[in-house]
Amino acid sequence: MITFRKATEKDTALILKFLRELASYEKMIDEFAVTETMFKDWFFVKKKAEVIFVCEDDKEAGLAVFFYNFSTFDGDPGIYIEDLFVLPEYRHKGYGKSLFKKIAEIAVERHCGRVEFMCLNWNKSSVDFYLSLGAKQMSDRTLYRVDGNTLTDLAEI
């Protein structure tokens, strides 16, 4: 039976485990620098993002990390999914779709106008999954990032 539950502070180590596996899957484990303390602070003390789990018989099978964004053109909030990940042994059972549907339900309940996310271009199985849900690629936009020393330098200008 599929259930969902909101993560609590007691889940910090489990969240770290899931996201470390995601970083490995995405071939980005060398960039994974977060700690339990950081997750605890940002998710449960400062409440800057939320985590929900999809569970099979009370065992966590996947998770989604999300937070609010805002459209100044539409005048409403949206939900941005930072990560959506299902453990390999639970894939192809509909858990990813169920988790995505749950995020959509949360967005509707909270009067959000959209759900947004990114997907690595090489990740064909995930791209195909998102397209199968009716997601559309935003071909008129490109994600840009300022980080690290460039961010620090920019702040000092």
mmCIF file of C-alpha atoms in Angstrom:
data_model
loop_
_atom_site.group_PDB
_atom_site.id
_atom_site.type_symbol
_atom_site.label_atom_id
_atom_site.label_comp_id
_atom_site.label_asym_id
_atom_site.label_seq_id
_atom_site.Cartn_x
_atom_site.Cartn_y
_atom_site.Cartn_z
ATOM 1 C CA MET A 1 0.000 0.000 0.000
ATOM 2 C CA ILE A 2 1.326 3.453 -0.952
ATOM 3 C CA THR A 3 1.244 6.175 1.677
ATOM 4 C CA PHE A 4 2.859 9.585 2.003
ATOM 5 C CA ARG A 5 4.327 11.290 4.995
ATOM 6 C CA LYS A 6 5.948 14.606 5.660
ATOM 7 C CA ALA A 7 9.528 14.328 6.857
ATOM 8 C CA THR A 8 10.339 15.311 10.411
ATOM 9 C CA GLU A 9 13.599 16.285 12.047
ATOM 10 C CA LYS A 10 14.104 12.613 13.017
ATOM 11 C CA ASP A 11 14.366 11.821 9.272
ATOM 12 C CA THR A 12 17.434 14.003 8.675
ATOM 13 C CA ALA A 13 19.848 11.058 8.311
ATOM 14 C CA LEU A 14 17.402 9.263 6.018
ATOM 15 C CA ILE A 15 17.014 12.347 3.818
ATOM 16 C CA LEU A 16 20.802 12.592 3.587
ATOM 17 C CA LYS A 17 20.990 8.907 2.586
ATOM 18 C CA PHE A 18 18.380 9.326 -0.158
ATOM 19 C CA LEU A 19 19.949 12.472 -1.569
ATOM 20 C CA ARG A 20 23.430 10.987 -1.495
ATOM 21 C CA GLU A 21 22.048 8.115 -3.604
ATOM 22 C CA LEU A 22 20.463 10.639 -5.957
ATOM 23 C CA ALA A 23 23.789 12.478 -6.312
ATOM 24 C CA SER A 24 25.459 9.185 -7.160
ATOM 25 C CA TYR A 25 22.751 8.323 -9.697
ATOM 26 C CA GLU A 26 23.139 11.747 -11.323
ATOM 27 C CA LYS A 27 26.933 11.284 -11.469
ATOM 28 C CA MET A 28 27.389 14.279 -9.172
ATOM 29 C CA ILE A 29 28.519 12.623 -5.940
ATOM 30 C CA ASP A 30 31.751 14.663 -6.036
ATOM 31 C CA GLU A 31 29.633 17.824 -5.735
ATOM 32 C CA PHE A 32 27.570 16.521 -2.806
ATOM 33 C CA ALA A 33 28.828 18.500 0.176
ATOM 34 C CA VAL A 34 25.780 18.733 2.432
ATOM 35 C CA THR A 35 25.662 17.441 6.016
ATOM 36 C CA GLU A 36 22.894 16.314 8.354
ATOM 37 C CA THR A 37 23.344 19.532 10.315
ATOM 38 C CA MET A 38 22.782 21.608 7.180
ATOM 39 C CA PHE A 39 19.627 19.673 6.263
ATOM 40 C CA LYS A 40 18.302 19.885 9.810
ATOM 41 C CA ASP A 41 18.843 23.641 9.860
ATOM 42 C CA TRP A 42 17.371 24.428 6.428
ATOM 43 C CA PHE A 43 14.471 21.947 6.432
ATOM 44 C CA PHE A 44 13.348 21.928 10.050
ATOM 45 C CA VAL A 45 14.687 25.025 11.806
ATOM 46 C CA LYS A 46 14.531 27.670 9.063
ATOM 47 C CA LYS A 47 11.833 25.766 7.126
ATOM 48 C CA LYS A 48 13.164 26.838 3.728
ATOM 49 C CA ALA A 49 12.129 23.599 2.002
ATOM 50 C CA GLU A 50 9.913 20.600 2.643
ATOM 51 C CA VAL A 51 10.400 16.878 2.188
ATOM 52 C CA ILE A 52 7.749 14.238 1.685
ATOM 53 C CA PHE A 53 8.252 10.509 1.437
ATOM 54 C CA VAL A 54 6.320 7.981 -0.591
ATOM 55 C CA CYS A 55 6.168 4.747 1.396
ATOM 56 C CA GLU A 56 5.389 1.120 0.668
ATOM 57 C CA ASP A 57 4.021 -0.633 3.740
ATOM 58 C CA ASP A 58 5.510 2.093 5.973
ATOM 59 C CA LYS A 59 8.959 1.760 4.345
ATOM 60 C CA GLU A 60 10.286 4.880 2.589
ATOM 61 C CA ALA A 61 10.603 4.199 -1.150
ATOM 62 C CA GLY A 62 11.200 7.710 -2.470
ATOM 63 C CA LEU A 63 11.155 11.371 -1.622
ATOM 64 C CA ALA A 64 10.544 14.825 -3.001
ATOM 65 C CA VAL A 65 12.228 18.030 -1.831
ATOM 66 C CA PHE A 66 10.312 21.179 -2.736
ATOM 67 C CA PHE A 67 9.838 24.847 -1.901
ATOM 68 C CA TYR A 68 7.834 27.858 -3.047
ATOM 69 C CA ASN A 69 8.669 30.133 -5.917
ATOM 70 C CA PHE A 70 6.614 33.076 -7.190
ATOM 71 C CA SER A 71 5.472 34.433 -10.542
ATOM 72 C CA THR A 72 5.313 38.196 -10.764
ATOM 73 C CA PHE A 73 3.501 37.842 -14.112
ATOM 74 C CA ASP A 74 0.747 35.542 -12.834
ATOM 75 C CA GLY A 75 0.751 36.947 -9.298
ATOM 76 C CA ASP A 76 0.749 33.582 -7.607
ATOM 77 C CA PRO A 77 3.110 31.150 -5.913
ATOM 78 C CA GLY A 78 4.330 27.927 -7.417
ATOM 79 C CA ILE A 79 6.102 24.880 -6.141
ATOM 80 C CA TYR A 80 9.604 24.101 -7.311
ATOM 81 C CA ILE A 81 10.683 20.478 -7.005
ATOM 82 C CA GLU A 82 14.390 20.431 -6.263
ATOM 83 C CA ASP A 83 14.615 16.643 -6.092
ATOM 84 C CA LEU A 84 12.311 13.727 -6.795
ATOM 85 C CA PHE A 85 13.922 10.341 -6.268
ATOM 86 C CA VAL A 86 12.738 6.753 -5.948
ATOM 87 C CA LEU A 87 15.121 4.067 -4.732
ATOM 88 C CA PRO A 88 16.088 1.624 -7.514
ATOM 89 C CA GLU A 89 14.343 -1.359 -5.922
ATOM 90 C CA TYR A 90 11.011 0.538 -5.930
ATOM 91 C CA ARG A 91 11.141 1.859 -9.486
ATOM 92 C CA HIS A 92 8.616 0.882 -12.171
ATOM 93 C CA LYS A 93 5.870 0.492 -9.560
ATOM 94 C CA GLY A 94 4.275 3.898 -10.061
ATOM 95 C CA TYR A 95 5.820 5.507 -6.974
ATOM 96 C CA GLY A 96 7.450 8.348 -8.891
ATOM 97 C CA LYS A 97 4.144 9.162 -10.560
ATOM 98 C CA SER A 98 2.333 8.934 -7.217
ATOM 99 C CA LEU A 99 4.880 11.248 -5.618
ATOM 100 C CA PHE A 100 4.575 13.731 -8.463
ATOM 101 C CA LYS A 101 0.767 13.556 -8.204
ATOM 102 C CA LYS A 102 1.031 14.243 -4.463
ATOM 103 C CA ILE A 103 3.102 17.368 -5.147
ATOM 104 C CA ALA A 104 0.436 18.472 -7.644
ATOM 105 C CA GLU A 105 -2.256 17.946 -4.978
ATOM 106 C CA ILE A 106 -0.242 20.017 -2.499
ATOM 107 C CA ALA A 107 0.143 22.766 -5.120
ATOM 108 C CA VAL A 108 -3.606 22.858 -5.773
ATOM 109 C CA GLU A 109 -4.443 22.795 -2.030
ATOM 110 C CA ARG A 110 -2.054 25.693 -1.439
ATOM 111 C CA HIS A 111 -3.408 27.718 -4.385
ATOM 112 C CA CYS A 112 -0.203 27.491 -6.400
ATOM 113 C CA GLY A 113 -0.368 28.135 -10.120
ATOM 114 C CA ARG A 114 2.308 25.693 -11.263
ATOM 115 C CA VAL A 115 4.889 23.055 -10.401
ATOM 116 C CA GLU A 116 8.364 23.478 -11.869
ATOM 117 C CA PHE A 117 11.508 21.371 -11.849
ATOM 118 C CA MET A 118 14.649 20.669 -13.830
ATOM 119 C CA CYS A 119 15.949 17.450 -15.285
ATOM 120 C CA LEU A 120 19.408 16.647 -16.551
ATOM 121 C CA ASN A 121 19.356 16.467 -20.363
ATOM 122 C CA TRP A 122 21.156 13.105 -20.475
ATOM 123 C CA ASN A 123 18.626 11.466 -18.127
ATOM 124 C CA LYS A 124 16.357 10.092 -20.852
ATOM 125 C CA SER A 125 14.301 7.861 -18.559
ATOM 126 C CA SER A 126 13.435 10.819 -16.310
ATOM 127 C CA VAL A 127 12.781 13.133 -19.261
ATOM 128 C CA ASP A 128 10.446 10.509 -20.749
ATOM 129 C CA PHE A 129 8.738 10.102 -17.364
ATOM 130 C CA TYR A 130 8.076 13.838 -17.003
ATOM 131 C CA LEU A 131 6.838 14.130 -20.587
ATOM 132 C CA SER A 132 4.460 11.196 -19.953
ATOM 133 C CA LEU A 133 2.907 13.226 -17.120
ATOM 134 C CA GLY A 134 2.186 16.107 -19.491
ATOM 135 C CA ALA A 135 5.163 18.248 -18.490
ATOM 136 C CA LYS A 136 6.523 20.517 -21.174
ATOM 137 C CA GLN A 137 10.090 21.544 -21.745
ATOM 138 C CA MET A 138 10.590 25.300 -21.562
ATOM 139 C CA SER A 139 12.583 25.771 -24.747
ATOM 140 C CA ASP A 140 12.438 29.561 -24.513
ATOM 141 C CA ARG A 141 14.400 29.651 -21.245
ATOM 142 C CA THR A 142 17.813 28.516 -20.085
ATOM 143 C CA LEU A 143 18.829 28.115 -16.473
ATOM 144 C CA TYR A 144 21.760 30.292 -15.439
ATOM 145 C CA ARG A 145 23.705 30.109 -12.209
ATOM 146 C CA VAL A 146 26.022 32.401 -10.303
ATOM 147 C CA ASP A 147 27.765 30.598 -7.437
ATOM 148 C CA GLY A 148 31.023 30.135 -5.537
ATOM 149 C CA ASN A 149 33.651 32.835 -5.944
ATOM 150 C CA THR A 150 31.678 34.451 -8.759
ATOM 151 C CA LEU A 151 28.751 34.949 -6.384
ATOM 152 C CA THR A 152 31.012 36.378 -3.685
ATOM 153 C CA ASP A 153 32.713 38.666 -6.189
ATOM 154 C CA LEU A 154 29.378 39.859 -7.527
ATOM 155 C CA ALA A 155 28.134 40.639 -4.025
ATOM 156 C CA GLU A 156 31.189 42.804 -3.403
ATOM 157 C CA ILE A 157 30.754 44.943 -6.527
#
